Coordinates of C-alpha atoms (C1' of nucleotides) in Angstrom, one line a residue:
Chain A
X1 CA 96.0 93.8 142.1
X2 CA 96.4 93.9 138.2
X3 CA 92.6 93.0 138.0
X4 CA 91.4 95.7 140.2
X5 CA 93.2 98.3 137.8
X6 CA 91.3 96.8 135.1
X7 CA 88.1 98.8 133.8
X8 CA 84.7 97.4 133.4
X9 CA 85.4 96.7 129.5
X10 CA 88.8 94.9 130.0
X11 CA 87.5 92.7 132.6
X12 CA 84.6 91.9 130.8
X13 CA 86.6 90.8 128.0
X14 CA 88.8 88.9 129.9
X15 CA 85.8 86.9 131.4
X16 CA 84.5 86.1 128.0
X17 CA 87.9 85.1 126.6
X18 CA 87.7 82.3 129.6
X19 CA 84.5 81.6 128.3
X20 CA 85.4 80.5 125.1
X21 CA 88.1 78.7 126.2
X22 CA 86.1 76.9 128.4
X23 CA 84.1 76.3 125.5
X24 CA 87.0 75.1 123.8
X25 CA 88.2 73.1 126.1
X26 CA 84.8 71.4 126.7
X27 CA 84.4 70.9 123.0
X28 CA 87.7 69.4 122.3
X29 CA 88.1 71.3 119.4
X30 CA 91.0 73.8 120.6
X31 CA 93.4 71.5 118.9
X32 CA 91.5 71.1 115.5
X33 CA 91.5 75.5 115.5
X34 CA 95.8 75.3 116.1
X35 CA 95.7 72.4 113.3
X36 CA 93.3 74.9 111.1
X37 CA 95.5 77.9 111.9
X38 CA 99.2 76.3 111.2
X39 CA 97.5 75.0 107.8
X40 CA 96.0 78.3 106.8
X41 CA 99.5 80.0 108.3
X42 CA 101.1 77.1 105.5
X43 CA 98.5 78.0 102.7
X44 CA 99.3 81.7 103.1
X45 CA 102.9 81.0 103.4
X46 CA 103.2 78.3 99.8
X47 CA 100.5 77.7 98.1
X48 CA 99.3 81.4 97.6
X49 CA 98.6 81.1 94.0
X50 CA 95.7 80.1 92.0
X51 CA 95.9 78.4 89.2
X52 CA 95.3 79.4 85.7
X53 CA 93.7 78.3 82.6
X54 CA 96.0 77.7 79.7
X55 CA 94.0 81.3 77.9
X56 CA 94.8 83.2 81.3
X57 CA 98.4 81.5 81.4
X58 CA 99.5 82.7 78.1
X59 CA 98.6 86.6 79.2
X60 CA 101.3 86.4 81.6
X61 CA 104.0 84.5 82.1
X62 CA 104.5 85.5 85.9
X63 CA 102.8 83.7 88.5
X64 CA 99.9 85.6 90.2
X65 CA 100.2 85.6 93.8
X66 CA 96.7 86.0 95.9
X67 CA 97.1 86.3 99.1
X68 CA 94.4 84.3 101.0
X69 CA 93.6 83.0 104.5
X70 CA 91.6 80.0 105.2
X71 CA 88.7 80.8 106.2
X72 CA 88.9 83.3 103.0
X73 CA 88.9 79.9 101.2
X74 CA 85.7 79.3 102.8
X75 CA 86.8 76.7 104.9
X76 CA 85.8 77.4 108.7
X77 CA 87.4 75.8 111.7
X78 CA 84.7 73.0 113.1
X79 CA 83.0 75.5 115.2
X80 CA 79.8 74.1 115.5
X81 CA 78.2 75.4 118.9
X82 CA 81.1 78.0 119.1
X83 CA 79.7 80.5 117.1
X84 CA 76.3 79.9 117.0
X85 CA 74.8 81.1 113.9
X86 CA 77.6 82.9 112.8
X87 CA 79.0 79.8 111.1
X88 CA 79.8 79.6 107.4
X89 CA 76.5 78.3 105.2
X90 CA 76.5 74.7 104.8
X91 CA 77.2 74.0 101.4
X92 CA 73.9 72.2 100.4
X93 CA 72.1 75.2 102.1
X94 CA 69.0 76.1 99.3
X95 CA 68.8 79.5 100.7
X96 CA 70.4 82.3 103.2
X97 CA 67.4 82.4 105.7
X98 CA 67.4 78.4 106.1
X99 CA 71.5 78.8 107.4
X100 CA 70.3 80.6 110.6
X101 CA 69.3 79.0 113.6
X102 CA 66.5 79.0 115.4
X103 CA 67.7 81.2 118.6
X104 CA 69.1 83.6 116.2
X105 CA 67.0 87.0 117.6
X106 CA 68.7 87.3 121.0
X107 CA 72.4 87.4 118.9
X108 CA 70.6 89.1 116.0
X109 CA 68.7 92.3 117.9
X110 CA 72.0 92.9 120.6
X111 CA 75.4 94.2 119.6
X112 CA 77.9 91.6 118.8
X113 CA 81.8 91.6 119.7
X114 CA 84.4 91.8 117.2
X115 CA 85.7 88.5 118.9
X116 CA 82.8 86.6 118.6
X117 CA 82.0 87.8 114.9
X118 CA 85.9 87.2 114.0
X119 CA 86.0 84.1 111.5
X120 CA 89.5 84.6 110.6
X121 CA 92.9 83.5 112.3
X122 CA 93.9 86.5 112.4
X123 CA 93.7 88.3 116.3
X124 CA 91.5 91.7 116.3
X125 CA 94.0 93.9 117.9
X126 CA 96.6 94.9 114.6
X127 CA 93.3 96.1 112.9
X128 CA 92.1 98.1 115.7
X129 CA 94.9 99.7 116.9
X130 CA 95.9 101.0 113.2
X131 CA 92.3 102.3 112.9
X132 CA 92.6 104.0 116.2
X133 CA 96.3 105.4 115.9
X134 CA 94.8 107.2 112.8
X135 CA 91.9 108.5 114.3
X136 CA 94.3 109.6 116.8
X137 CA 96.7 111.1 114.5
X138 CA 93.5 112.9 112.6
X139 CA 92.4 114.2 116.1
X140 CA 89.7 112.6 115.9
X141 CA 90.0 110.6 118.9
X142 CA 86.0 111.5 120.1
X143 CA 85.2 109.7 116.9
X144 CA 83.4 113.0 115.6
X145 CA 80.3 111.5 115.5
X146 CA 78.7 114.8 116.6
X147 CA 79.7 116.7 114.2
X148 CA 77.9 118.4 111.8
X149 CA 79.6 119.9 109.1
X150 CA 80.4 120.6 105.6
X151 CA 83.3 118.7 104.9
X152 CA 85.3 117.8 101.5
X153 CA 84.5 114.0 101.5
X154 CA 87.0 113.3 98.9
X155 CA 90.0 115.1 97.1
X156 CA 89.5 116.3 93.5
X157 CA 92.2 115.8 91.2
X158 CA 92.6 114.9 87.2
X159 CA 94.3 111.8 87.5
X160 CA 96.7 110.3 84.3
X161 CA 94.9 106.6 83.7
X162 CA 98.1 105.3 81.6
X163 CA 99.6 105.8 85.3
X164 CA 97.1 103.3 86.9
X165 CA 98.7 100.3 87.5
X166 CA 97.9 97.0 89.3
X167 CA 100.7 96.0 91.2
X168 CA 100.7 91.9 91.8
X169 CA 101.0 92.4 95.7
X170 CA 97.7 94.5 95.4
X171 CA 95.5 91.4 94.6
X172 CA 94.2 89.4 97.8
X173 CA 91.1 87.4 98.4
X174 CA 89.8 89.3 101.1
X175 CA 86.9 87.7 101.4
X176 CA 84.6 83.9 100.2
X177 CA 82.4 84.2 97.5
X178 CA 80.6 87.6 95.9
X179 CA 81.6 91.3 97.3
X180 CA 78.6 93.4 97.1
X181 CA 79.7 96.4 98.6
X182 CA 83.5 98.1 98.4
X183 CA 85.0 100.8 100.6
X184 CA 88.0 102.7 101.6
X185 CA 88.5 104.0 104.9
X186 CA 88.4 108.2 103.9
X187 CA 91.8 109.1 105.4
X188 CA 94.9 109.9 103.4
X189 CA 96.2 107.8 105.9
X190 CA 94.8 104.9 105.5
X191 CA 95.1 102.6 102.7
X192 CA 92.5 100.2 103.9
X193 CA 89.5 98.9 102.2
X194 CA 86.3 97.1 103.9
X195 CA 84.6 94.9 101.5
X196 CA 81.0 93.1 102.5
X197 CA 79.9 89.7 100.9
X198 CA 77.4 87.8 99.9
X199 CA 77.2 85.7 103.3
X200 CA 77.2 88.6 105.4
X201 CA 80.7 88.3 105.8
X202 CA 82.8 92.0 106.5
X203 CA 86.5 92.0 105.2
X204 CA 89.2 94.7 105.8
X205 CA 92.5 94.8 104.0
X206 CA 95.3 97.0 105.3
X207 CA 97.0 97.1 102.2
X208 CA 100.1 98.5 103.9
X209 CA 100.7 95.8 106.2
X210 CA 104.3 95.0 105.8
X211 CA 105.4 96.2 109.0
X212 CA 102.4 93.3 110.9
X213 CA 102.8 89.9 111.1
X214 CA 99.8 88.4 109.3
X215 CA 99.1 89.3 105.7
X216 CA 96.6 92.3 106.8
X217 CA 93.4 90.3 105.9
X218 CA 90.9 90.2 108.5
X219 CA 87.1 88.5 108.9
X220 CA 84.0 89.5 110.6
X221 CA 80.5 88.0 110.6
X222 CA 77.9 90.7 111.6
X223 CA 75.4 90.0 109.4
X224 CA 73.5 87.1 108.2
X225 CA 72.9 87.9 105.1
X226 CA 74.4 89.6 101.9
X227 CA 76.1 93.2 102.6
X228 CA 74.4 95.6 100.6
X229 CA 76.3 99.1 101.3
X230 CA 79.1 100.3 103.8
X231 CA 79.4 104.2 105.2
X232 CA 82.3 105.4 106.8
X233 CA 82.6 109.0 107.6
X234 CA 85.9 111.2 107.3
X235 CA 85.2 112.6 110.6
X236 CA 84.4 109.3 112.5
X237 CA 87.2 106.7 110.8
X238 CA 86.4 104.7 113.9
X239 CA 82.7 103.9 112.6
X240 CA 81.9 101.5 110.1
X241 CA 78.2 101.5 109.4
X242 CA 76.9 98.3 107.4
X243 CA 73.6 97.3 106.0
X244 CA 72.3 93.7 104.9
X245 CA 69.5 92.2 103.0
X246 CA 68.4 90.9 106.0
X247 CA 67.3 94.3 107.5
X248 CA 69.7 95.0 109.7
X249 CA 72.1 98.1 109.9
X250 CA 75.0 97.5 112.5
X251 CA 77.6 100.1 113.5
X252 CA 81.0 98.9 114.2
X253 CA 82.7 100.7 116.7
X254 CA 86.5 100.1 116.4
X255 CA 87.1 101.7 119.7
X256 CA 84.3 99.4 122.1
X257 CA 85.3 96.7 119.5
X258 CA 81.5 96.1 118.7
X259 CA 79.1 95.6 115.9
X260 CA 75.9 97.5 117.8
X261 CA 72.6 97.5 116.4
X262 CA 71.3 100.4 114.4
X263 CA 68.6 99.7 112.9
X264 CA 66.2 96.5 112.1
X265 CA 63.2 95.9 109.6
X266 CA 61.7 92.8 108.6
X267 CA 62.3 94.2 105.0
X268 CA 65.6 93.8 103.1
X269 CA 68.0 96.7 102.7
X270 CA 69.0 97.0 99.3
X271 CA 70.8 100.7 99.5
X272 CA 72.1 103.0 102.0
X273 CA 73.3 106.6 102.0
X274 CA 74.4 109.7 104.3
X275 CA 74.2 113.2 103.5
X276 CA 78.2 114.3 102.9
X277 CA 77.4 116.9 106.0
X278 CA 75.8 115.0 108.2
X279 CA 77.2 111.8 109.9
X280 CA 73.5 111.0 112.4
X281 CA 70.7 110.6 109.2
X282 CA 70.7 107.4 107.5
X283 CA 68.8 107.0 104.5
X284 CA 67.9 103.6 103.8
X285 CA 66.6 101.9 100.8
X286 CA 63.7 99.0 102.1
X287 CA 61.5 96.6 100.5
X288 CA 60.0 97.9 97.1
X289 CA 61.0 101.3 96.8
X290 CA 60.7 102.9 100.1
X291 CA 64.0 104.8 101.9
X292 CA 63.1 105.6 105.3
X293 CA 65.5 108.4 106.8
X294 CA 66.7 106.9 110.3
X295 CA 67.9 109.4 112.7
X296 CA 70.6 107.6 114.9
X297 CA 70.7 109.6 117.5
X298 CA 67.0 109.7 118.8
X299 CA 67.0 106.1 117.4
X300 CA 63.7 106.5 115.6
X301 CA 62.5 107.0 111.9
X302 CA 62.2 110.6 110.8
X303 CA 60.8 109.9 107.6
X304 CA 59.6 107.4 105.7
X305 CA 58.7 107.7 101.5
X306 CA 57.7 105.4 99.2
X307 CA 59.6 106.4 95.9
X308 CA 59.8 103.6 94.0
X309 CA 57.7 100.7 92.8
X310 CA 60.8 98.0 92.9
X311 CA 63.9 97.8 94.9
X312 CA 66.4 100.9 95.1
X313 CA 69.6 100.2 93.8
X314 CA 71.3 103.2 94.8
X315 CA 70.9 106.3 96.9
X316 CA 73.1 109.2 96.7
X317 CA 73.4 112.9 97.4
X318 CA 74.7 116.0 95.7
X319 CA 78.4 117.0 96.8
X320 CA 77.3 120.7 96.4
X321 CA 73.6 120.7 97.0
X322 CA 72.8 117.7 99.7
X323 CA 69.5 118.5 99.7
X324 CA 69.7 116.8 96.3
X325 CA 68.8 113.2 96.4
X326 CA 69.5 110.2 93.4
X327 CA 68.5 107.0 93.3
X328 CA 68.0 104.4 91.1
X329 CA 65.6 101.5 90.7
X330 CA 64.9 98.1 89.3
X331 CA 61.6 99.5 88.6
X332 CA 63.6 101.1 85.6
X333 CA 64.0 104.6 86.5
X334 CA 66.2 106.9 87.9
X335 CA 65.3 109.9 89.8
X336 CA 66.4 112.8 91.4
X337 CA 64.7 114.2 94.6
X338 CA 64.9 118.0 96.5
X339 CA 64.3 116.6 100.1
X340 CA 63.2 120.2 101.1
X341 CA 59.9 119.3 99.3
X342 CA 59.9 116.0 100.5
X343 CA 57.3 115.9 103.4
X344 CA 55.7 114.1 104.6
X345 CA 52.3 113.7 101.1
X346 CA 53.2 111.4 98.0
X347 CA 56.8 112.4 96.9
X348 CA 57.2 114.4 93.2
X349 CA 60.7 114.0 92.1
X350 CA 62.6 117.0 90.1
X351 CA 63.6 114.4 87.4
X352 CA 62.8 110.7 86.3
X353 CA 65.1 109.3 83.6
X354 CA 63.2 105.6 82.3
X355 CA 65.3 102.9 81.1
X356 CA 63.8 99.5 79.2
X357 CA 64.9 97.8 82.3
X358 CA 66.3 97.8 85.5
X359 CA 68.7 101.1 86.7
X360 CA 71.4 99.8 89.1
X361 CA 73.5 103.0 90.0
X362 CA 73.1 106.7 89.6
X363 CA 75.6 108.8 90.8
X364 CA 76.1 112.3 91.0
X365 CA 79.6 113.4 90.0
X366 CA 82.2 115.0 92.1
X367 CA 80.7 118.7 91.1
X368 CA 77.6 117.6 91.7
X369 CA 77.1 119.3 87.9
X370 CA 76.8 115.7 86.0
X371 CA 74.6 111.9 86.9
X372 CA 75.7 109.0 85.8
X373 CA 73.2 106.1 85.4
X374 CA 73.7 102.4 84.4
X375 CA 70.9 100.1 83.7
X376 CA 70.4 96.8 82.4
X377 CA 69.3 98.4 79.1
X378 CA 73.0 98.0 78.2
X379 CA 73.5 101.8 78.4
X380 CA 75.6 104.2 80.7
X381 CA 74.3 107.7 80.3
X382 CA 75.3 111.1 81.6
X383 CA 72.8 113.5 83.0
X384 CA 74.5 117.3 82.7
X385 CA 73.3 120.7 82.5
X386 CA 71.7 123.0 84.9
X387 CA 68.6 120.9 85.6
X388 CA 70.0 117.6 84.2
X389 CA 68.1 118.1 80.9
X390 CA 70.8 117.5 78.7
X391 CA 72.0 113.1 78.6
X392 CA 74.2 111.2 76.7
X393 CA 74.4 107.7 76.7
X394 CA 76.7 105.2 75.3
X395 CA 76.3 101.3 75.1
X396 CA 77.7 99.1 77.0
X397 CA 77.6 95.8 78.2
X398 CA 75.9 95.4 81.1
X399 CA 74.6 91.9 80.9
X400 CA 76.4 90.5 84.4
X401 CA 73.6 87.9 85.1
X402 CA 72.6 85.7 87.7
X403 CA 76.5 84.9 89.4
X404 CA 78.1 88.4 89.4
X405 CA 77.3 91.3 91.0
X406 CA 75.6 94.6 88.8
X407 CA 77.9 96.9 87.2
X408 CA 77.8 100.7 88.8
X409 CA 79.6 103.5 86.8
X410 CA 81.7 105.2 89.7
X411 CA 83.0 109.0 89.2
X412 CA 86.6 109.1 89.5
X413 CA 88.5 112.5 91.1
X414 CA 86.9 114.9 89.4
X415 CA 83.6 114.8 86.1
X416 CA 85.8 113.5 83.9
X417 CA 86.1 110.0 83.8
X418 CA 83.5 107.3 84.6
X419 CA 84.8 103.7 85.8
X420 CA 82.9 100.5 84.9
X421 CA 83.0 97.0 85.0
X422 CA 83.8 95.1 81.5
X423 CA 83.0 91.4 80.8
X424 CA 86.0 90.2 79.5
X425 CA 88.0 90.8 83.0
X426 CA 88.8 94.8 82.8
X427 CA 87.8 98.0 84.5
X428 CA 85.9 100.4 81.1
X429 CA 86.8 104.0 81.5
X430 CA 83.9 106.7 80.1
X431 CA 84.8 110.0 79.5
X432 CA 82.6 112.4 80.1
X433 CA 84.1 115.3 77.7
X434 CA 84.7 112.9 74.3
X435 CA 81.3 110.8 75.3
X436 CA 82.8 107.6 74.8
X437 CA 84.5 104.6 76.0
X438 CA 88.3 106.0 76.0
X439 CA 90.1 103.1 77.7
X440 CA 89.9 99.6 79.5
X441 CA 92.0 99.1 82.5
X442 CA 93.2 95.9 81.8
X443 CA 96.1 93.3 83.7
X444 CA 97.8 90.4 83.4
X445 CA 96.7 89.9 87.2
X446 CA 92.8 90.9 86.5
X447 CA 91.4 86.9 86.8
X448 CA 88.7 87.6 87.8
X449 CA 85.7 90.6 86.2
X450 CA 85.7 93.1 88.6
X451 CA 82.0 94.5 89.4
X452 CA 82.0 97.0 92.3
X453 CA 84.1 99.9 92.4
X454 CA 85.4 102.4 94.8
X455 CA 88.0 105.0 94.2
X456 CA 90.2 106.2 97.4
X457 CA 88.7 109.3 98.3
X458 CA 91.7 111.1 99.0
X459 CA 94.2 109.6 97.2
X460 CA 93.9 110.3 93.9
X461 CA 94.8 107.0 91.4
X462 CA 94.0 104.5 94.2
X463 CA 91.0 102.1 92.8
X464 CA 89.7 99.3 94.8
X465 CA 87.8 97.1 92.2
X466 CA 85.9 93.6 94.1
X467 CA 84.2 90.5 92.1
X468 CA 81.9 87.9 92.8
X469 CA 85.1 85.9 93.7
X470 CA 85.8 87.7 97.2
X471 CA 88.9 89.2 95.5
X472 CA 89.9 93.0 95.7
X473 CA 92.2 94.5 93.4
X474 CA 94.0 98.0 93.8
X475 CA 94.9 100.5 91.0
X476 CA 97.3 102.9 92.0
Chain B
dG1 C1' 46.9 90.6 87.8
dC2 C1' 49.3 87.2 90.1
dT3 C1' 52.3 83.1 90.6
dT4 C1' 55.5 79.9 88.8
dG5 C1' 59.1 78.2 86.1
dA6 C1' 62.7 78.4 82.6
dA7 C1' 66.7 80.5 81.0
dT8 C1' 70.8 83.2 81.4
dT9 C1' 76.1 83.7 83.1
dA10 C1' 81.2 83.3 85.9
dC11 C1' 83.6 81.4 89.3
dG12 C1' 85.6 78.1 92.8
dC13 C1' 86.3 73.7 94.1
dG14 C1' 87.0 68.8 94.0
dA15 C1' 87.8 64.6 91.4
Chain C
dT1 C1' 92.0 70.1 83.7
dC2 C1' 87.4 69.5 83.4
dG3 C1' 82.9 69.3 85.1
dC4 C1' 79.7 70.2 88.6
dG5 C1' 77.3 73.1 91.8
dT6 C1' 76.0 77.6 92.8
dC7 C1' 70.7 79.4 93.2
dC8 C1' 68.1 86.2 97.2
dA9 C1' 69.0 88.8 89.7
dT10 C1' 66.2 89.6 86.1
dT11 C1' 63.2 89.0 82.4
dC12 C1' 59.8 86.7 79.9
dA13 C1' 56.3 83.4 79.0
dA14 C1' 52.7 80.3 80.4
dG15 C1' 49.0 79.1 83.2
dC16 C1' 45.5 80.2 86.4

DNA sequence: GCTTGAATTACGCGA
DNA sequence: TCGCGTCCATTCAAGC
């Protein structure tokens, strides 16, 4: 009787739950994932602490506690045939490609489960259910998805830095290894950030999670490779759009509790964007300077350009003019772009700033009125004026090299302050009206050098810095 | 002009 | 606590 009231999505669930028990089961290995699970439950529970070198030891004398889960630790339960080629890389695995399987297309072109890509011990349902009680709460229960609007994407605010403060219960190791890409879910609702590594690996952290049992750390595999940019839109919380290097874009949707398929290219996608306004374009950055505009809802390529001669770092859009395009190159320039005279002939940009070398981030500012750039040059500079003509630039080092991620100035709240990783384990602070370095977010808890950035849209003060460690940090 | 190889650095883990 | 392995970033130089 209870089945028959079931819908087509619960019962399908259901049947692949048996499956994987039968898999289990049939494995032997069911008991080896309780032993895992217990341990990790132990590790989270007593040995949450890494440990210091004597230098790190003597900048504080209190104990910094990390929260991390086993399979944050990069140890996986022996899931060999459970999870195809969503397992962890083998250690002595040479390169990323060479750590997928051979039937990998079937799993790789169709959507995949939140279940099946879960490589935590942590269940799904906690995550989903916040996600959706906020949607929910933000009437936004549809998703949104079909709206297009102009929306405030983030709250603007002048925000006292000597305020910031890292509190030791906001450091976790969300994920293993490098964080390439760091985001918070846009809601003032929400303190949750979604962080994408190196392995392909997708970590959320509910920062408030006091009132759930687990420590508010969960695990996805969607993608094989390294996670090169996360979207989420303010009017559909329940979508988290991710791109890889291995040229895929997936779409999670928290409500069907899938990572669908968006879009695939046998290029890698280094960069991805959406206009503020519209939640359906996608503007990918491919191969050796191409972005090709992907229109999700007719599922097919709108336009393609070829704008770069190396790989674009970065692609962003004008808060007040989104028909102003930036983005920045390891071909060593930066440039900006009016899509309206972007056809379909060979592009000509409104603006190229050249650097000696590479250009990792250039981002508009929350007016829209500033750009700031950082390349490998060892300068950050600031693009102002009515056509950008005026720049400043201060030096800075830049020099992350092979193991850590590229430093990216972010804007802050509002053009005044510019946020940027710092070499010796800090968070450098530009300001845009004195034209120099004004202050270095620095903490006793900082181990680790913090290289991607994102501030919390619309909570002013709330800073979510990651490192090539897997572990998140969070200023407020 | 293209390919190949060397050199660079921070971090986590295991002994 | 120390030493090893990492290896999808980038630049430069050497060799073809």
């Amino acid at each position: 009787m209870a089945t028959q009231r079931l819908t087509e999505y619960e019962r399908k669930r259901i049947e692949n739950i048996k499956r994987n028990d039968e898999l289990l089961a049939s494995l032997n290995i069911k008991s080896k994932l309780s032993d895992l699970s217990t341990s990790a439950k132990r590790q989270r529970s007593e040995a949450k602490s890494y440990k210091l070198s004597p230098e790190k030891k003597a900048r504080s004398q209190t104990p910094i506690v990390i929260r991390r889960s086993l399979r944050t630790q990069g140890k996986s339960p022996d899931s060999a045939g459970l999870k195809d080629d969503f397992t962890e890389p083998p250690k002595n695995s040479t390169t990323l490609k060479s750590q997928v399987s051979p039937n990998k297309s079937a799993r790789e072109l169709g959507p995949i489960s939140m279940r099946d890509s879960n490589v935590c011990s942590e269940p799904d349902e906690p995550l989903v259910n916040k996600i959706l009680s906020v949607c929910r709460e933000s009437g936004l229960e549809d998703g949104g998805g079909d709206r297009k609007c102009r929306v405030r994407v983030r709250a603007r605010a002048s925000v006292d830095l000597e305020a910031m403060e890292l509190a030791p219960e906001n450091v976790a190791r969300v994920v293993p290894n490098r964080i390439l890409s760091v985001k918070f879910f846009p809601s003032a609702d929400l303190k949750m950030v979604v962080v994408g590594n190196k392995f392909g690996n997708l970590g959320f952290w509910n920062v408030d999670s006091e009132n759930e049992d687990g420590d508010g750390i969960y695990m996805y595999h969607p993608h094989p490779a390294p996670v090169s940019a996360i979207l989420i839109h303010p009017f559909s919380l329940n979508k988290v759009i991710t791109s890889c290097y291995g040229g895929r874009v997936r779409s999670l949707d928290v409500e069907k509790e899938t990572f669908g398929l968006v879009y695939s290219t046998e290029d890698a996608i280094f960069s991805m964007s959406q206009q503020h306004g519209d939640v359906n374009s996608l503007y990918i950055g491919e191969g050796h300077g191409v972005v090709n505009v992907w229109d999700e809802r007719s599922a097919r390529s709108s336009f393609s350009w070829e704008l770069h001669d190396s790989r674009i770092n970065t692609i962003d859009f004008n808060p007040e003019n989104t028909n102003m395009m930036a983005t920045s190159s390891s071909d060593g320039t930066a440039c900006i772009w009016d899509l309206r005279k972007l056809g379909k002939t060979k592009p000509e940009s409104l603006k190229v700033i050249t650097r000696e070398r590479a250009v990792h981030s250039a981002y508009f500012s929350p007016s829209g009125g500033l750009l700031a750039t950082t390349s490998l040059d060892d300068k950050i500079g600031v693009l102002s004026g009515a056509n950008y003509e005026d720049e400043f630039m201060i030096n800075h080092n830049n020099q992350t090299g092979r193991w850590l991620s590229s430093f990216k100035g972010v804007w802050g709240w509002d053009d005044s302050y510019i946020f940027v990783g710092n070499m010796k384990r800090g968070v450098d602070v530009v300001s845009t009206e004195q034209k120099r370095l004004v202050t270095t977010l620095e903490s006793p808890h900082l181990t680790a050098i913090p290289c991607r950035f994102d501030p919390h849209p619309f909570i002013p003060g709330m800073f979510a810095g990651a490192t090539s460690g897997g572990q998140v940090y969070i200023w407020s």
